[in-house]
Amino acid sequence: MSEKVLIGVIGGSGLYHLDNLTFVKHVNPETPWGYPSAPITIASLPSGTLIAFLSRHGVGHSITPSHVPARANIAALKSLGVLAILAFSAVGSLREDIPPGTFVLPSQIIDRTKGIRPSTFFDGSVVAHAAFGDPFSLKLTAFLEERVRGVLGERVQGGKTIVCMEGPQFSTRAESLMYRMWGGDLINMSVLPEAKLAREAEISYALIATATDYDSWRPHEGAVTTAEVFKTLKGNADDARLVCEKVLEELHLAVSSAGEGATAEIVSEEAGSMKFSIMPRSEKWKEEDVKKLAFILPEYFGAGVQ
């Protein structure tokens, strides 16, 4: 695309389109890690501002959480110029005070995936250790929380911990109780490796978790089922589209405020963050690995970079 798209939206279960925005076109960038889950929709806000929307689970929800091509998704969005990602995900609640229908912007993650999913762009001869102590962009999350609360009111919470499990099965009762003891507030199957890859690509990333159920920890209730999840899914998706309609314009203004060639404050945490995470250049680096990494980090691996 000739025009950069600065804001990306990733939709989870139930949120497969932003049909309340104006469709412009589909793009399907090929990356060194393949194609994204689905063609990316370029949509226009009322002002004419463009945003990119990607359905995480593909057309017709045809991709399981364990097989989402997360590296291709993040790389494709980066290739369009995206600097900030607003991701949505349906989640289970591990707390009584987070009832179905609540929107939560978490601040921490507990990883319970099992190594099935490729979780880094640095899986070859080039080694890097990205900082991940705060897995979500602090500035972006704070910005969004205030504005999403302005749309949905008291249904919005922040500062919670989300557990990312492998799936595709839901938790056992014992696991659900264990996650509560660990300090987990929410559970899903999708936030990783998405958040890790966004950090490696120097993209600011925030998650809006939409609670659909109480998982399986309540002793006198049935375990969570897909049928139960679907009861809440549509209403949450409609609210998510409303949130996008109301907050994306202001978010775009914040991201683009610094002007061409400069870094806006809201995405300043991630900009340049990989510079000191990459291990020193070595004669062992393979040309094909450097070329792949140049797709997402041209500042460090592009032509002419020594």
XYZ file of C-alpha atoms in Angstrom:
306
model
C 0.000 0.000 0.000
C 1.199 3.495 -0.789
C -0.400 4.955 2.336
C 0.654 3.696 5.755
C -2.051 2.398 8.062
C -1.014 3.205 11.627
C -3.685 1.361 13.646
C -4.412 -2.361 13.494
C -7.383 -4.149 15.060
C -7.320 -7.908 15.639
C -10.731 -9.474 16.152
C -11.234 -12.648 18.173
C -14.128 -15.079 18.569
C -17.356 -13.398 17.484
C -15.664 -10.256 16.159
C -15.062 -11.123 12.516
C -15.632 -7.730 10.886
C -16.084 -4.016 11.551
C -19.124 -3.537 9.345
C -19.977 -0.247 11.059
C -16.913 1.297 9.362
C -16.591 1.959 5.628
C -14.953 -0.854 3.673
C -12.112 0.284 1.395
C -10.373 -2.895 0.204
C -8.767 -6.190 1.165
C -5.010 -6.730 1.207
C -3.186 -10.011 1.782
C 0.532 -9.365 2.308
C 2.853 -12.318 1.918
C 5.445 -12.361 4.696
C 8.519 -14.555 5.292
C 6.259 -16.477 7.705
C 3.441 -16.976 5.220
C 0.094 -15.243 4.791
C -2.037 -13.864 7.640
C -5.084 -15.690 9.026
C -7.315 -13.925 6.506
C -7.087 -11.042 4.050
C -6.774 -7.821 6.026
C -9.654 -5.390 5.682
C -8.712 -1.768 5.190
C -11.603 0.313 6.515
C -12.207 4.024 6.749
C -13.353 6.042 9.748
C -15.787 8.932 9.110
C -12.819 11.304 8.830
C -11.246 9.197 6.092
C -8.583 7.771 8.412
C -7.671 4.203 7.447
C -7.389 1.307 9.886
C -6.517 -2.353 9.308
C -8.744 -5.148 10.626
C -7.646 -8.795 10.840
C -9.800 -11.721 11.917
C -7.507 -13.826 14.120
C -9.268 -17.138 13.465
C -9.698 -16.637 9.737
C -12.712 -16.619 7.458
C -15.540 -18.613 9.027
C -13.535 -19.145 12.245
C -11.568 -21.947 10.598
C -8.286 -21.732 12.569
C -7.851 -23.105 16.103
C -5.957 -20.999 18.686
C -2.952 -23.339 18.498
C -2.672 -22.902 14.724
C -3.234 -19.168 14.274
C -0.324 -17.938 12.071
C 0.574 -15.272 14.616
C 3.973 -14.451 13.115
C 2.432 -13.836 9.701
C -0.368 -11.780 11.288
C 1.973 -9.443 13.156
C 4.438 -9.205 10.267
C 1.648 -8.423 7.800
C 0.312 -5.619 9.991
C 3.837 -4.231 10.436
C 4.310 -4.225 6.659
C 1.272 -1.944 6.319
C 2.846 0.591 8.681
C 0.928 -0.365 11.834
C 2.419 1.118 15.022
C -0.326 0.169 17.495
C -2.569 -2.892 17.733
C -5.890 -3.026 19.561
C -6.675 -6.728 19.975
C -9.950 -8.246 21.137
C -10.393 -11.676 22.654
C -13.281 -13.585 24.207
C -12.226 -14.810 27.666
C -13.457 -16.761 30.647
C -13.701 -15.040 34.015
C -11.940 -16.461 37.075
C -13.480 -13.884 39.431
C -16.998 -13.295 40.684
C -16.612 -9.541 40.180
C -15.886 -9.977 36.443
C -19.286 -11.164 35.180
C -19.990 -12.083 31.544
C -20.305 -8.902 29.489
C -17.401 -7.190 31.260
C -14.637 -5.624 29.147
C -11.172 -5.899 30.725
C -7.827 -4.385 29.701
C -5.352 -6.740 31.429
C -1.852 -5.773 32.498
C -0.192 -9.179 33.006
C -0.087 -12.638 31.417
C 0.562 -16.153 32.756
C 1.736 -18.442 29.956
C 0.192 -21.928 29.951
C 0.762 -22.724 26.273
C 2.770 -25.849 25.517
C 5.398 -24.926 22.951
C 3.206 -25.860 19.995
C 2.998 -22.276 18.757
C 6.038 -20.513 17.259
C 6.509 -17.644 19.703
C 9.404 -15.628 18.289
C 10.691 -14.173 15.049
C 14.203 -15.010 16.290
C 14.233 -18.778 15.822
C 17.310 -19.000 13.583
C 20.920 -17.893 13.808
C 20.071 -14.415 15.135
C 19.309 -14.388 18.876
C 17.326 -11.727 20.746
C 15.778 -11.474 24.206
C 12.939 -8.952 24.187
C 11.891 -7.335 27.476
C 8.450 -8.654 28.427
C 8.020 -7.747 32.092
C 5.058 -5.580 31.138
C 3.536 -7.598 28.278
C 1.055 -4.914 27.228
C 1.916 -1.363 26.233
C 1.433 0.670 29.409
C 0.748 3.963 27.646
C -1.561 2.503 25.029
C -3.506 0.474 27.615
C -3.980 3.493 29.901
C -5.133 5.606 26.952
C -7.642 2.976 25.852
C -8.976 2.129 29.292
C -10.051 5.703 29.927
C -11.796 5.993 26.584
C -13.413 2.550 26.576
C -14.813 3.325 30.023
C -16.260 6.480 28.495
C -18.166 4.265 26.038
C -19.183 1.333 28.263
C -19.023 2.832 31.770
C -18.655 0.558 34.791
C -18.519 -2.566 32.636
C -14.823 -1.811 32.010
C -11.999 -2.961 34.298
C -8.214 -2.797 34.151
C -5.107 -4.072 35.884
C -5.982 -7.774 35.709
C -3.954 -10.913 34.963
C -4.896 -13.148 32.044
C -3.923 -16.813 31.761
C -3.254 -18.058 28.232
C -3.853 -21.813 27.949
C -3.281 -24.088 24.982
C -6.748 -25.462 24.340
C -8.707 -26.171 22.260
C -10.454 -27.847 25.207
C -11.609 -25.678 28.110
C -10.036 -25.978 31.584
C -10.691 -28.774 34.037
C -12.194 -27.667 37.348
C -8.867 -28.337 39.080
C -6.985 -26.185 36.571
C -9.523 -23.387 36.858
C -9.147 -23.359 40.662
C -5.348 -23.453 40.331
C -5.325 -20.429 38.035
C -7.341 -18.520 40.644
C -4.791 -19.415 43.326
C -2.009 -18.203 41.036
C -3.668 -14.805 40.792
C -5.310 -15.248 37.412
C -8.404 -13.151 36.755
C -9.174 -14.163 33.163
C -8.397 -17.070 30.866
C -8.152 -17.345 27.100
C -6.287 -19.164 24.330
C -5.121 -16.348 22.064
C -3.098 -13.565 23.678
C 0.147 -15.507 23.251
C 2.282 -15.529 21.238
C 0.542 -12.491 19.711
C 1.707 -10.079 22.438
C 5.276 -11.427 22.362
C 5.538 -11.077 18.604
C 4.153 -7.547 18.662
C 6.878 -6.630 21.175
C 9.588 -8.114 18.938
C 8.188 -6.177 15.978
C 8.205 -2.951 18.070
C 4.446 -2.545 17.797
C 2.500 -1.217 20.789
C -0.085 -3.821 21.781
C -3.126 -3.715 24.053
C -5.826 -6.317 24.632
C -9.495 -5.779 25.325
C -10.709 -9.028 26.864
C -14.462 -9.581 26.623
C -15.777 -11.953 29.302
C -18.259 -14.567 28.079
C -18.430 -17.062 30.976
C -17.081 -18.081 34.409
C -14.808 -20.889 33.185
C -15.143 -24.008 35.428
C -14.248 -22.923 38.958
C -17.722 -22.371 40.406
C -18.500 -25.473 42.517
C -22.267 -25.603 42.072
C -22.461 -24.782 38.366
C -21.784 -26.711 35.191
C -18.448 -26.447 33.422
C -18.123 -23.902 30.627
C -19.419 -24.973 27.211
C -19.371 -23.413 23.762
C -23.150 -22.990 23.967
C -22.732 -20.875 27.100
C -20.035 -18.772 25.461
C -22.252 -18.039 22.460
C -24.948 -16.577 24.718
C -22.727 -13.568 25.410
C -20.543 -13.519 22.315
C -22.797 -11.529 19.983
C -23.525 -8.750 22.477
C -19.825 -8.428 23.283
C -18.963 -8.243 19.581
C -21.527 -5.500 18.989
C -20.065 -3.541 21.899
C -16.545 -4.084 20.569
C -17.554 -2.597 17.217
C -19.026 0.390 19.054
C -15.772 0.822 20.997
C -13.789 0.811 17.753
C -16.123 3.367 16.212
C -15.744 5.684 19.204
C -12.041 5.382 20.086
C -10.078 4.648 16.902
C -10.175 8.212 15.572
C -8.678 9.626 18.766
C -6.169 6.773 18.921
C -5.037 7.490 15.381
C -4.567 11.162 16.223
C -2.457 10.200 19.243
C -0.293 7.787 17.243
C 0.236 10.223 14.370
C 0.712 13.324 16.530
C 4.494 13.438 16.254
C 4.465 13.818 12.477
C 6.451 12.066 9.769
C 9.740 10.551 10.955
C 9.079 11.160 14.665
C 7.687 8.919 17.399
C 4.448 9.770 19.173
C 4.463 9.489 22.963
C 1.777 6.794 23.044
C 3.972 4.332 21.094
C 7.338 5.499 22.434
C 7.796 2.506 24.778
C 8.081 0.040 21.918
C 9.827 2.230 19.336
C 13.511 1.251 19.346
C 12.996 -1.268 22.146
C 14.697 -4.145 20.297
C 17.948 -2.256 19.734
C 19.579 -3.647 22.865
C 17.685 -6.954 22.860
C 19.500 -8.342 19.823
C 22.725 -10.183 20.595
C 25.853 -8.711 18.921
C 26.283 -9.330 15.208
C 28.098 -12.591 14.540
C 29.687 -14.272 11.549
C 27.328 -17.141 12.384
C 24.313 -15.079 11.299
C 22.791 -16.646 8.202
C 21.845 -14.390 5.315
C 18.364 -15.899 5.030
C 17.662 -15.181 8.721
C 18.802 -11.569 8.399
C 16.643 -11.120 5.304
C 13.546 -12.427 7.099
C 14.089 -10.174 10.108
C 14.568 -7.164 7.825
C 10.887 -7.552 6.915
C 9.816 -6.529 10.448
C 12.907 -4.651 11.688
C 14.545 -2.907 8.713
C 16.249 -0.447 11.075
C 18.475 -3.250 12.372
C 18.612 -5.736 9.494
C 17.823 -3.751 6.334
C 20.130 -3.104 3.383
C 23.155 -1.056 4.377
C 22.826 -1.753 8.097
C 26.124 -2.952 9.539
